Structure formats: structure tokens, C-alpha cells
């Protein structure tokens, strides 16, 4: 089989890219040192994270000149995410570190006045231009397809500027900002999005590059393509994973976080077994889920380094599920069974290498927020959130929030941030605040959701997974008041979770709040609705969704 060389400089999840390339019939050879690049026919430079950190890694490792020599020799080269950014002159993210200077231009941060940053989700890569004729597909790109982006900095698109230098450009639009989504010239092709995480559409792009297919026509007018531009509404399938009473690894689901069936015994019934994690993840991917989240709950998470089952779940899932995977539970400083202290960053690296794209932090984020406020809102630089986001970028860190409503007759009766609620309390209270909890909701803390989300945003979290204990398992819809309040105070994306019972609840949360994504669990696990049915419902409501495409 033909060979592709990959350069891994601890760039987050490269396992999925390796799996995607193998699926397309190629073998992968890893570049271990600069001299290996001379032997490469096809070279791919992947990457996520901080521009300065990654480019400094290239330079200190001696890779800059060999990469440029490969490109100048006319050999096929592909850059992904930071691999695209590296080709430009530099980035506002770290102005002291230069790029390769192969493409003119600099990256700037998205404006967060009117939208969430990072830019996370499914967007276009459109080669058509307003006023032009039918376009051409660049390396398998199609204007009506959607691709997975996750970044805070981008190259602004300026009409014909790069084209005058001989580059073909595909663009995407986020809010009112148009930016470079992909670029190509001769043997060089690069994407800001992640083709290996973009489902069938992304695999087709990788296949076109590997097979040397440049451009072909498609029957889409610029007006039609432009009308479909922009970020879609993300639907995420969540799988709570734990061992059941027989020691088997299962997907389960709780009612207000209780995962045991109700019976007459005081100890409760057995852990609900809704299926096998890998099989269910694959099923949701095939139904069109935009992301899959695994939450590792209790039982076997006390020592992540010995947590072989979750690592193996990630490895096997990433072989056939080509959308983003998030893992939560046990991402913290820990002590291995031999007594060795292992930092949270090293634990996260282990999960990234096994196939995770993002890690989720729960209870430890609450503890970190309490320490942040106790120190007068000063960052310690030692929290898991800070260390992981510094190494892998804030888009790799999700904070899972587990709040519950606390009713009060008047805002004066509490020192916490309150809202006036339309859902009055048991004693007709008209106000409430949201108490943050730890240990799976079993322990409440003197910290409100407003405090928690602002603290973790300051630490470098890139996304909030916003659960609600009161809504969990009720099938009564999302807590719109909670979501609205959190979106009011943070700039980073928010995922609405807890309470979805039918497709209308997903439409409601997108229409009535500014949430960036919505997550479902029991609604999918019990077979009441499929992911595809939810997305079709949203489409019928004129809400933009990613269309399911046929596999390679």
C-alpha cells in the first residue's frame, strides 16, 4: 500500500488522522526526526493548539528547513489546522514567533463581541465567489458540505489577494467575518478545518489529496453556496459510561443523576444497562451526530493511568467514528498505583493520544474556581485547566457544570447571583440561583454558576457543558433560564444539556437562547428518537444543520 508520512510533535489527537488515512487504503509512517522528511513522498503536518507553542516546537526540533525543502521539491504537502496556520507569515496569537512565510498574511483573533470564541463546529469551505459562475471543487471540497473547525485565530479573506499569488482559496464565514478555510497551490494543500473529524465529507477531502485529485466541476451556483454558508447547529450524543453490577462496561443514564432502576429495596435497583459504548457511539455517528461525548462516571475512574477500559474505548471508537470525541472523568492530578504523582496534563495527553479531541473537567473545576476567588481572582497557573489549555489550546478543554436550582424569596437573602424565574419555587419563591455541585451532584458548594463559568473562562477553558440536575431525566426540555444566564456572562461556546425529551426541545433551545450546541442522551439511548430525526426536525424549522453524507 502507498505510504503517507505524518509529523507528530504532540499535536493533540493524531490517532484519528492516522485511522482516517488507513481507512483510505494508505499506510502511515511517523516522522521521528528531521532526516525522515527527506524520505517522504506525501507529508502531512497536523496540529491543534497555540501557534507560538507549535511553531517553536518545529524550530527547536529542526523541522523547519526539511519541511520547506519538501515543499520546494514539489512533493505533496498537506497542513491541517495549525499546519495551515504555520504556512503564513505569523499570528496575532504570538507575534514574536514567525511562521514559514510561504503564504503572505497573518492570523487575527475572531471578534467575540457578537459571537462565541473559539469558533467550534461545522462550517463551509466554499470556493465559489459572489457574481461568479459555477465553481470547481478543490481537493474534494464541496460548497454545500460542512467541515469541522475548532480555532480562535484565522486568516481574514481579502478578495483576490491570495489568488494574485497563484493560490486557490476556499472560505468560510463566522458571523460577519470571512476567513480562509482552505488554500492550495501546486503541490501544497492546507485546511483550517479537520478533515479527519469531518465525517464522510472530510474523508473525501483526504482521499482527493492522497490520490492527487486537484479540481473538478460541480453544479452549484455561487448564490446557492453562499446562502448555505455559516456555522450549523451542533447536535451532540452523550454516553455516560461505567461498570454495572456484573463488572461490564455499559452506557447508562440517570434520573437527576441516579443511574439505578427503582425497586423496593433501600439500596436501589441495578445500574441501567443501555448498551455497549463503542457500538452506540458508532450508531450515533452513522445517524449524523456532530460530536460524541463519553462521560466516565464513578466505579473505575479513581486511577486514570490504570483506566485501560476508557482508553481502549477511545482507541476503538476513533477507528470508525470520524467526528470529534470528548472524554470526561478523572482528568486531574493523580497518583499511579506505584506511588508516582502524575500531573493532569500527562493524564490528558494519554487520552488525546488514545483518540480524544477534547477533555472535560467537572468537580476539579469547582475546586479550582473556589481557590481562584479565595486568591482574589488571581490565576495560579497550576490548575488542570490552565496547564492543558496552555499546551493544547483552550478549545481542547471543556468544563462540565452540574448546577441545581436554589430558590429564594428575594435576591437580598443570598450573596449569590440570582435571576427572576418564571418557574416559581415550592413556596412561591420568584427568584433562584444555581448552586454548583461536585461528586456527581451529591455535594453542593457555596459557589454559583455565574462564579464558576467566569472563573474557568479566565483559566483558559474553551467550552462549557451546561448540565442541570433539576432537568436531568425529566424529558421536560432544557433549562432555558440557566442557559440564557450563562451565555450572558461568557464569551466561550456553551453546550446545552439535560432535559431533552423530543425534537421540539432542541428547536426551542436554539430558537430561544444563544446556545452553541445541544446535547442529548436518554432520548437517543432509549430509541425514542434518532439523531437523524432530531436534525430533520430542525431543518424543517429552517435551522441550519449538517447534512449526513454517504460514506467513502
PDB file of C-alpha atoms in Angstrom, residues 159-400:
ATOM      1  CA  UNK A 159     -10.786  39.397  -2.273  1.00  0.00           C
ATOM      2  CA  UNK A 160      -8.228  38.183  -4.852  1.00  0.00           C
ATOM      3  CA  UNK A 161      -5.243  38.944  -2.604  1.00  0.00           C
ATOM      4  CA  UNK A 162      -4.030  35.342  -2.362  1.00  0.00           C
ATOM      5  CA  UNK A 163      -5.325  34.477  -5.816  1.00  0.00           C
ATOM      6  CA  UNK A 164      -2.900  37.004  -7.309  1.00  0.00           C
ATOM      7  CA  UNK A 165      -0.112  34.936  -5.761  1.00  0.00           C
ATOM      8  CA  UNK A 166      -1.399  31.819  -7.507  1.00  0.00           C
ATOM      9  CA  UNK A 167      -3.333  30.354  -4.575  1.00  0.00           C
ATOM     10  CA  UNK A 168      -6.794  28.852  -4.830  1.00  0.00           C
ATOM     11  CA  UNK A 169      -8.832  29.697  -1.745  1.00  0.00           C
ATOM     12  CA  UNK A 170     -11.888  28.192  -0.084  1.00  0.00           C
ATOM     13  CA  UNK A 171     -13.548  30.415   2.504  1.00  0.00           C
ATOM     14  CA  UNK A 172     -15.859  30.117   5.476  1.00  0.00           C
ATOM     15  CA  UNK A 173     -17.929  32.731   7.248  1.00  0.00           C
ATOM     16  CA  UNK A 174     -18.338  33.153  11.001  1.00  0.00           C
ATOM     17  CA  UNK A 175     -20.715  35.954  11.880  1.00  0.00           C
ATOM     18  CA  UNK A 176     -19.694  38.841   9.635  1.00  0.00           C
ATOM     19  CA  UNK A 177     -16.091  37.620   9.279  1.00  0.00           C
ATOM     20  CA  UNK A 178     -14.983  35.735   6.163  1.00  0.00           C
ATOM     21  CA  UNK A 179     -11.776  33.774   6.569  1.00  0.00           C
ATOM     22  CA  UNK A 180      -9.547  31.252   4.804  1.00  0.00           C
ATOM     23  CA  UNK A 181     -10.910  27.744   5.272  1.00  0.00           C
ATOM     24  CA  UNK A 182      -8.535  26.017   2.846  1.00  0.00           C
ATOM     25  CA  UNK A 183      -5.842  27.020   0.399  1.00  0.00           C
ATOM     26  CA  UNK A 184      -3.911  25.278  -2.376  1.00  0.00           C
ATOM     27  CA  UNK A 185      -1.208  25.874  -4.951  1.00  0.00           C
ATOM     28  CA  UNK A 186       0.517  23.196  -6.984  1.00  0.00           C
ATOM     29  CA  UNK A 187       1.742  20.548  -4.504  1.00  0.00           C
ATOM     30  CA  UNK A 188       0.574  22.380  -1.362  1.00  0.00           C
ATOM     31  CA  UNK A 189      -2.880  21.948   0.168  1.00  0.00           C
ATOM     32  CA  UNK A 190      -3.915  23.083   3.644  1.00  0.00           C
ATOM     33  CA  UNK A 191      -7.142  23.244   5.638  1.00  0.00           C
ATOM     34  CA  UNK A 192      -8.091  25.246   8.709  1.00  0.00           C
ATOM     35  CA  UNK A 193     -10.692  22.574   9.460  1.00  0.00           C
ATOM     36  CA  UNK A 194     -10.006  18.967  10.466  1.00  0.00           C
ATOM     37  CA  UNK A 195     -10.882  16.589   7.602  1.00  0.00           C
ATOM     38  CA  UNK A 196     -10.302  13.565   9.848  1.00  0.00           C
ATOM     39  CA  UNK A 197     -13.058  14.844  12.172  1.00  0.00           C
ATOM     40  CA  UNK A 198     -15.430  15.944   9.389  1.00  0.00           C
ATOM     41  CA  UNK A 199     -17.209  12.673   8.709  1.00  0.00           C
ATOM     42  CA  UNK A 200     -17.599  11.398   5.170  1.00  0.00           C
ATOM     43  CA  UNK A 201     -17.124  14.899   3.729  1.00  0.00           C
ATOM     44  CA  UNK A 202     -13.704  15.166   5.350  1.00  0.00           C
ATOM     45  CA  UNK A 203     -12.641  11.680   4.307  1.00  0.00           C
ATOM     46  CA  UNK A 204     -13.397  12.620   0.707  1.00  0.00           C
ATOM     47  CA  UNK A 205     -11.081  15.622   1.035  1.00  0.00           C
ATOM     48  CA  UNK A 206      -8.274  13.473   2.436  1.00  0.00           C
ATOM     49  CA  UNK A 207      -8.836  10.914  -0.299  1.00  0.00           C
ATOM     50  CA  UNK A 208      -8.617  13.571  -3.017  1.00  0.00           C
ATOM     51  CA  UNK A 209      -5.316  14.889  -1.634  1.00  0.00           C
ATOM     52  CA  UNK A 210      -3.782  11.434  -1.233  1.00  0.00           C
ATOM     53  CA  UNK A 211      -4.847  10.352  -4.715  1.00  0.00           C
ATOM     54  CA  UNK A 212      -3.645  13.597  -6.307  1.00  0.00           C
ATOM     55  CA  UNK A 213      -7.059  14.825  -7.459  1.00  0.00           C
ATOM     56  CA  UNK A 214      -6.981  18.600  -7.732  1.00  0.00           C
ATOM     57  CA  UNK A 215     -10.197  20.123  -9.031  1.00  0.00           C
ATOM     58  CA  UNK A 216     -13.375  19.158 -10.810  1.00  0.00           C
ATOM     59  CA  UNK A 217     -16.613  20.940 -11.585  1.00  0.00           C
ATOM     60  CA  UNK A 218     -19.820  20.780  -9.561  1.00  0.00           C
ATOM     61  CA  UNK A 219     -23.302  22.014 -10.323  1.00  0.00           C
ATOM     62  CA  UNK A 220     -23.733  24.592  -7.571  1.00  0.00           C
ATOM     63  CA  UNK A 221     -24.110  28.296  -8.242  1.00  0.00           C
ATOM     64  CA  UNK A 222     -22.356  30.880  -6.053  1.00  0.00           C
ATOM     65  CA  UNK A 223     -25.694  32.233  -4.848  1.00  0.00           C
ATOM     66  CA  UNK A 224     -26.798  28.799  -3.644  1.00  0.00           C
ATOM     67  CA  UNK A 225     -23.449  28.116  -1.973  1.00  0.00           C
ATOM     68  CA  UNK A 226     -23.326  31.491  -0.206  1.00  0.00           C
ATOM     69  CA  UNK A 227     -26.867  31.021   1.112  1.00  0.00           C
ATOM     70  CA  UNK A 228     -25.735  27.834   2.879  1.00  0.00           C
ATOM     71  CA  UNK A 229     -22.605  29.363   4.467  1.00  0.00           C
ATOM     72  CA  UNK A 230     -22.098  29.656   8.198  1.00  0.00           C
ATOM     73  CA  UNK A 231     -21.945  27.599  11.348  1.00  0.00           C
ATOM     74  CA  UNK A 232     -24.555  24.869  11.810  1.00  0.00           C
ATOM     75  CA  UNK A 233     -26.434  23.884  14.962  1.00  0.00           C
ATOM     76  CA  UNK A 234     -24.472  21.100  16.637  1.00  0.00           C
ATOM     77  CA  UNK A 235     -26.243  18.014  17.988  1.00  0.00           C
ATOM     78  CA  UNK A 236     -24.100  16.021  20.426  1.00  0.00           C
ATOM     79  CA  UNK A 237     -24.747  12.480  21.628  1.00  0.00           C
ATOM     80  CA  UNK A 238     -23.601  11.845  25.194  1.00  0.00           C
ATOM     81  CA  UNK A 239     -22.800   8.459  26.682  1.00  0.00           C
ATOM     82  CA  UNK A 240     -22.443   8.054  30.459  1.00  0.00           C
ATOM     83  CA  UNK A 241     -20.101   5.070  30.864  1.00  0.00           C
ATOM     84  CA  UNK A 242     -19.496   2.974  33.957  1.00  0.00           C
ATOM     85  CA  UNK A 243     -19.224  -0.616  35.123  1.00  0.00           C
ATOM     86  CA  UNK A 244     -22.502  -2.236  36.053  1.00  0.00           C
ATOM     87  CA  UNK A 245     -23.088  -4.605  38.961  1.00  0.00           C
ATOM     88  CA  UNK A 246     -21.694  -7.510  36.931  1.00  0.00           C
ATOM     89  CA  UNK A 247     -18.459  -5.666  36.115  1.00  0.00           C
ATOM     90  CA  UNK A 248     -19.330  -4.990  32.470  1.00  0.00           C
ATOM     91  CA  UNK A 249     -18.648  -1.621  30.859  1.00  0.00           C
ATOM     92  CA  UNK A 250     -22.013  -0.139  29.860  1.00  0.00           C
ATOM     93  CA  UNK A 251     -23.746   3.048  28.797  1.00  0.00           C
ATOM     94  CA  UNK A 252     -26.218   4.137  31.457  1.00  0.00           C
ATOM     95  CA  UNK A 253     -28.490   7.106  32.145  1.00  0.00           C
ATOM     96  CA  UNK A 254     -29.709   8.682  35.352  1.00  0.00           C
ATOM     97  CA  UNK A 255     -32.796  10.473  36.564  1.00  0.00           C
ATOM     98  CA  UNK A 256     -31.414  13.535  38.328  1.00  0.00           C
ATOM     99  CA  UNK A 257     -28.068  11.668  38.316  1.00  0.00           C
ATOM    100  CA  UNK A 258     -29.409   8.407  39.830  1.00  0.00           C
ATOM    101  CA  UNK A 259     -28.435   5.650  37.364  1.00  0.00           C
ATOM    102  CA  UNK A 260     -30.097   2.758  39.196  1.00  0.00           C
ATOM    103  CA  UNK A 261     -33.516   1.352  38.365  1.00  0.00           C
ATOM    104  CA  UNK A 262     -36.049   1.952  41.083  1.00  0.00           C
ATOM    105  CA  UNK A 263     -37.181  -1.017  43.161  1.00  0.00           C
ATOM    106  CA  UNK A 264     -38.490  -1.597  46.646  1.00  0.00           C
ATOM    107  CA  UNK A 265     -35.109  -2.220  48.256  1.00  0.00           C
ATOM    108  CA  UNK A 266     -33.475   0.572  50.173  1.00  0.00           C
ATOM    109  CA  UNK A 267     -30.266   0.084  48.210  1.00  0.00           C
ATOM    110  CA  UNK A 268     -31.977   0.741  44.896  1.00  0.00           C
ATOM    111  CA  UNK A 269     -32.042  -1.409  41.786  1.00  0.00           C
ATOM    112  CA  UNK A 270     -29.383  -2.384  39.313  1.00  0.00           C
ATOM    113  CA  UNK A 271     -27.373   0.040  37.201  1.00  0.00           C
ATOM    114  CA  UNK A 272     -29.284   0.695  33.972  1.00  0.00           C
ATOM    115  CA  UNK A 273     -27.613  -1.018  31.027  1.00  0.00           C
ATOM    116  CA  UNK A 274     -28.492   0.768  27.796  1.00  0.00           C
ATOM    117  CA  UNK A 275     -25.807  -0.731  25.561  1.00  0.00           C
ATOM    118  CA  UNK A 276     -22.123  -1.026  24.738  1.00  0.00           C
ATOM    119  CA  UNK A 277     -20.191   2.265  24.439  1.00  0.00           C
ATOM    120  CA  UNK A 278     -18.332   1.613  21.167  1.00  0.00           C
ATOM    121  CA  UNK A 279     -21.382   0.223  19.371  1.00  0.00           C
ATOM    122  CA  UNK A 280     -23.586   3.095  20.486  1.00  0.00           C
ATOM    123  CA  UNK A 281     -21.024   5.730  19.534  1.00  0.00           C
ATOM    124  CA  UNK A 282     -20.782   4.225  16.049  1.00  0.00           C
ATOM    125  CA  UNK A 283     -24.577   4.138  15.758  1.00  0.00           C
ATOM    126  CA  UNK A 284     -24.911   7.818  16.637  1.00  0.00           C
ATOM    127  CA  UNK A 285     -22.136   8.729  14.189  1.00  0.00           C
ATOM    128  CA  UNK A 286     -23.978   6.903  11.433  1.00  0.00           C
ATOM    129  CA  UNK A 287     -27.173   8.754  12.381  1.00  0.00           C
ATOM    130  CA  UNK A 288     -25.399  12.091  11.921  1.00  0.00           C
ATOM    131  CA  UNK A 289     -24.255  13.110  15.415  1.00  0.00           C
ATOM    132  CA  UNK A 290     -21.928  16.108  15.158  1.00  0.00           C
ATOM    133  CA  UNK A 291     -19.913  15.038  18.196  1.00  0.00           C
ATOM    134  CA  UNK A 292     -19.835  12.159  20.675  1.00  0.00           C
ATOM    135  CA  UNK A 293     -19.101  12.672  24.368  1.00  0.00           C
ATOM    136  CA  UNK A 294     -18.096   9.938  26.809  1.00  0.00           C
ATOM    137  CA  UNK A 295     -18.535  10.759  30.490  1.00  0.00           C
ATOM    138  CA  UNK A 296     -16.712   8.265  32.664  1.00  0.00           C
ATOM    139  CA  UNK A 297     -18.841   8.158  35.829  1.00  0.00           C
ATOM    140  CA  UNK A 298     -17.673   6.540  39.102  1.00  0.00           C
ATOM    141  CA  UNK A 299     -16.636   2.932  39.658  1.00  0.00           C
ATOM    142  CA  UNK A 300     -13.408   2.707  37.664  1.00  0.00           C
ATOM    143  CA  UNK A 301     -12.165   6.278  37.372  1.00  0.00           C
ATOM    144  CA  UNK A 302     -10.176   6.509  40.599  1.00  0.00           C
ATOM    145  CA  UNK A 303      -6.875   5.895  38.835  1.00  0.00           C
ATOM    146  CA  UNK A 304      -6.836   7.114  35.216  1.00  0.00           C
ATOM    147  CA  UNK A 305      -3.484   5.506  34.417  1.00  0.00           C
ATOM    148  CA  UNK A 306      -4.951   2.100  35.196  1.00  0.00           C
ATOM    149  CA  UNK A 307      -8.148   3.003  33.364  1.00  0.00           C
ATOM    150  CA  UNK A 308      -7.485   0.736  30.414  1.00  0.00           C
ATOM    151  CA  UNK A 309     -11.198   0.307  29.524  1.00  0.00           C
ATOM    152  CA  UNK A 310     -11.776   4.006  28.725  1.00  0.00           C
ATOM    153  CA  UNK A 311      -8.546   4.297  26.777  1.00  0.00           C
ATOM    154  CA  UNK A 312      -9.479   1.239  24.749  1.00  0.00           C
ATOM    155  CA  UNK A 313     -12.971   2.655  24.135  1.00  0.00           C
ATOM    156  CA  UNK A 314     -11.373   5.766  22.656  1.00  0.00           C
ATOM    157  CA  UNK A 315      -8.920   3.773  20.546  1.00  0.00           C
ATOM    158  CA  UNK A 316     -11.587   1.526  19.069  1.00  0.00           C
ATOM    159  CA  UNK A 317     -14.178   4.273  18.616  1.00  0.00           C
ATOM    160  CA  UNK A 318     -11.734   6.505  16.733  1.00  0.00           C
ATOM    161  CA  UNK A 319     -11.193   3.739  14.174  1.00  0.00           C
ATOM    162  CA  UNK A 320     -14.694   4.165  12.774  1.00  0.00           C
ATOM    163  CA  UNK A 321     -16.146   7.389  14.199  1.00  0.00           C
ATOM    164  CA  UNK A 322     -14.791  10.427  12.351  1.00  0.00           C
ATOM    165  CA  UNK A 323     -16.353  13.251  14.341  1.00  0.00           C
ATOM    166  CA  UNK A 324     -14.978  14.924  17.500  1.00  0.00           C
ATOM    167  CA  UNK A 325     -14.759  12.787  20.640  1.00  0.00           C
ATOM    168  CA  UNK A 326     -14.803  14.253  24.146  1.00  0.00           C
ATOM    169  CA  UNK A 327     -13.874  12.325  27.293  1.00  0.00           C
ATOM    170  CA  UNK A 328     -14.722  13.395  30.826  1.00  0.00           C
ATOM    171  CA  UNK A 329     -13.985  11.918  34.234  1.00  0.00           C
ATOM    172  CA  UNK A 330     -10.665  11.509  36.019  1.00  0.00           C
ATOM    173  CA  UNK A 331      -8.743  14.261  34.197  1.00  0.00           C
ATOM    174  CA  UNK A 332      -6.819  15.562  37.188  1.00  0.00           C
ATOM    175  CA  UNK A 333      -3.539  15.324  39.082  1.00  0.00           C
ATOM    176  CA  UNK A 334      -3.367  11.756  40.304  1.00  0.00           C
ATOM    177  CA  UNK A 335      -1.149   9.154  41.901  1.00  0.00           C
ATOM    178  CA  UNK A 336      -0.473   5.984  39.960  1.00  0.00           C
ATOM    179  CA  UNK A 337      -0.591   2.571  41.582  1.00  0.00           C
ATOM    180  CA  UNK A 338       3.203   2.641  42.029  1.00  0.00           C
ATOM    181  CA  UNK A 339       3.006   5.884  44.007  1.00  0.00           C
ATOM    182  CA  UNK A 340       4.154   8.134  41.159  1.00  0.00           C
ATOM    183  CA  UNK A 341       2.477  11.543  41.011  1.00  0.00           C
ATOM    184  CA  UNK A 342       1.130  12.213  37.518  1.00  0.00           C
ATOM    185  CA  UNK A 343       0.067  15.768  36.528  1.00  0.00           C
ATOM    186  CA  UNK A 344      -3.324  16.342  34.917  1.00  0.00           C
ATOM    187  CA  UNK A 345      -1.552  17.428  31.715  1.00  0.00           C
ATOM    188  CA  UNK A 346       0.047  13.998  31.369  1.00  0.00           C
ATOM    189  CA  UNK A 347      -3.273  12.291  32.036  1.00  0.00           C
ATOM    190  CA  UNK A 348      -4.914  14.441  29.342  1.00  0.00           C
ATOM    191  CA  UNK A 349      -2.088  13.657  26.900  1.00  0.00           C
ATOM    192  CA  UNK A 350      -2.772   9.969  27.388  1.00  0.00           C
ATOM    193  CA  UNK A 351      -6.421  10.481  26.432  1.00  0.00           C
ATOM    194  CA  UNK A 352      -5.537  12.657  23.431  1.00  0.00           C
ATOM    195  CA  UNK A 353      -3.147  10.010  22.159  1.00  0.00           C
ATOM    196  CA  UNK A 354      -5.890   7.411  22.525  1.00  0.00           C
ATOM    197  CA  UNK A 355      -8.313   9.330  20.306  1.00  0.00           C
ATOM    198  CA  UNK A 356      -9.894  12.141  22.340  1.00  0.00           C
ATOM    199  CA  UNK A 357     -10.205  15.592  20.771  1.00  0.00           C
ATOM    200  CA  UNK A 358     -11.377  17.343  23.922  1.00  0.00           C
ATOM    201  CA  UNK A 359     -11.266  16.549  27.614  1.00  0.00           C
ATOM    202  CA  UNK A 360     -13.965  17.520  30.096  1.00  0.00           C
ATOM    203  CA  UNK A 361     -13.262  18.585  33.681  1.00  0.00           C
ATOM    204  CA  UNK A 362     -16.019  18.618  36.309  1.00  0.00           C
ATOM    205  CA  UNK A 363     -15.567  18.594  40.088  1.00  0.00           C
ATOM    206  CA  UNK A 364     -11.938  19.735  39.908  1.00  0.00           C
ATOM    207  CA  UNK A 365     -13.057  22.841  38.044  1.00  0.00           C
ATOM    208  CA  UNK A 366     -15.268  23.776  41.004  1.00  0.00           C
ATOM    209  CA  UNK A 367     -12.346  23.365  43.401  1.00  0.00           C
ATOM    210  CA  UNK A 368     -10.133  25.454  41.118  1.00  0.00           C
ATOM    211  CA  UNK A 369     -12.783  28.190  40.930  1.00  0.00           C
ATOM    212  CA  UNK A 370     -13.078  28.298  44.734  1.00  0.00           C
ATOM    213  CA  UNK A 371      -9.308  28.723  45.009  1.00  0.00           C
ATOM    214  CA  UNK A 372      -9.385  31.401  42.276  1.00  0.00           C
ATOM    215  CA  UNK A 373     -11.842  33.547  44.228  1.00  0.00           C
ATOM    216  CA  UNK A 374     -10.078  32.873  47.544  1.00  0.00           C
ATOM    217  CA  UNK A 375      -6.887  34.253  45.941  1.00  0.00           C
ATOM    218  CA  UNK A 376      -8.641  37.443  44.847  1.00  0.00           C
ATOM    219  CA  UNK A 377      -9.293  36.293  41.280  1.00  0.00           C
ATOM    220  CA  UNK A 378      -5.629  35.525  40.671  1.00  0.00           C
ATOM    221  CA  UNK A 379      -4.609  32.634  38.435  1.00  0.00           C
ATOM    222  CA  UNK A 380      -2.251  30.106  39.977  1.00  0.00           C
ATOM    223  CA  UNK A 381      -1.007  28.671  36.682  1.00  0.00           C
ATOM    224  CA  UNK A 382      -1.153  25.238  38.295  1.00  0.00           C
ATOM    225  CA  UNK A 383      -4.723  24.106  37.655  1.00  0.00           C
ATOM    226  CA  UNK A 384      -5.549  21.331  35.190  1.00  0.00           C
ATOM    227  CA  UNK A 385      -7.491  23.799  33.059  1.00  0.00           C
ATOM    228  CA  UNK A 386      -4.531  26.175  32.778  1.00  0.00           C
ATOM    229  CA  UNK A 387      -1.880  23.550  32.080  1.00  0.00           C
ATOM    230  CA  UNK A 388      -3.891  21.639  29.481  1.00  0.00           C
ATOM    231  CA  UNK A 389      -5.164  24.712  27.641  1.00  0.00           C
ATOM    232  CA  UNK A 390      -1.654  26.177  27.518  1.00  0.00           C
ATOM    233  CA  UNK A 391      -0.297  23.035  25.865  1.00  0.00           C
ATOM    234  CA  UNK A 392      -3.214  22.073  23.615  1.00  0.00           C
ATOM    235  CA  UNK A 393      -5.225  25.270  23.264  1.00  0.00           C
ATOM    236  CA  UNK A 394      -8.372  26.299  25.115  1.00  0.00           C
ATOM    237  CA  UNK A 395     -10.563  24.577  22.504  1.00  0.00           C
ATOM    238  CA  UNK A 396      -9.351  21.238  23.916  1.00  0.00           C
ATOM    239  CA  UNK A 397     -10.737  21.929  27.418  1.00  0.00           C
ATOM    240  CA  UNK A 398     -14.436  21.604  28.265  1.00  0.00           C
ATOM    241  CA  UNK A 399     -15.764  22.318  31.743  1.00  0.00           C
ATOM    242  CA  UNK A 400     -18.797  20.261  32.721  1.00  0.00           C
TER     243      UNK A 400
END
